[in-house]
Amino acid sequence: MKAEQLTQKLESLANPEIAAKSQRFFKTGKGDYGEGDRFLGIRVPILRQQARGFQQMSLTQVLRCLKSAYHEERLCALLILVRKFESGDETLRERVFRHYLDNTRYINNWDLVDSSAYQIVGAYLLTRERAILYELARSDSLWERRIAMIATYRFIKNQQYDDALAIAELLMLDQQDLIHKAVGWMIREVGNRDRNRAQQFLKPTYQAMPRTMLRYAIEKFPEPLRQIYLKGEI
């Protein structure tokens, strides 16, 4: 299988009406986080179907698709990488992980990060040393910082909260709304499993948090407790 085959297949599935809506939804205007991104107009379930069909494509060919100008082709490439990682042996998993980190400049929108970071980066680091996440969290790249935060979802799912909360603290005062949402989301996921641990983190930090981050973090708290946080009465 060649990259050109996937490109041609996706082009045949393009829908200009959906593409126009996606251009607006993903904030592609000048100065927006997705400035200049281009869309074919293909829904995610269809991309997942194509990823299954092209899973046997070589890593070299998949990486060519990851460099596409089109958002959906990059997403499909990432979905293929996730499938390769999940079905591969340790050698293949390491290769996928390394290539992923070498190509973060193409993982350049929130859905691309969220569809792949915890499934590849988080999964690979689950039983390994995690210093690379702290490097990513300090990156100038919005997307690398989001990768660092979302990767910890895999740890959270395995009741490992330390790195998620440490990276949340590093990103607490980030200027980007997409980081506020990611941090709040991961704190919420900790709280879904261990509310006491989440509250221990929130008590000294919640008043300094951006409001969006706090709202995401406490979204699943009982309403009376949520209101106490929102009113600053802890």
Coordinates of N, CA and C in Angstrom, one line a residue, residues 25 28 126 139 146:
F25 N -15.2 25.4 12.3 CA -15.2 24.7 13.6 C -13.8 24.7 14.2
T28 N -9.7 28.1 11.6 CA -8.6 28.2 10.6 C -8.3 29.6 10.1
L126 N 3.9 4.3 29.9 CA 3.2 3.8 31.1 C 4.1 3.1 32.1
S139 N 7.4 23.2 26.2 CA 7.7 23.6 24.8 C 7.0 24.9 24.4
R146 N -0.1 20.3 24.7 CA -1.3 19.6 24.8 C -1.0 18.1 24.8

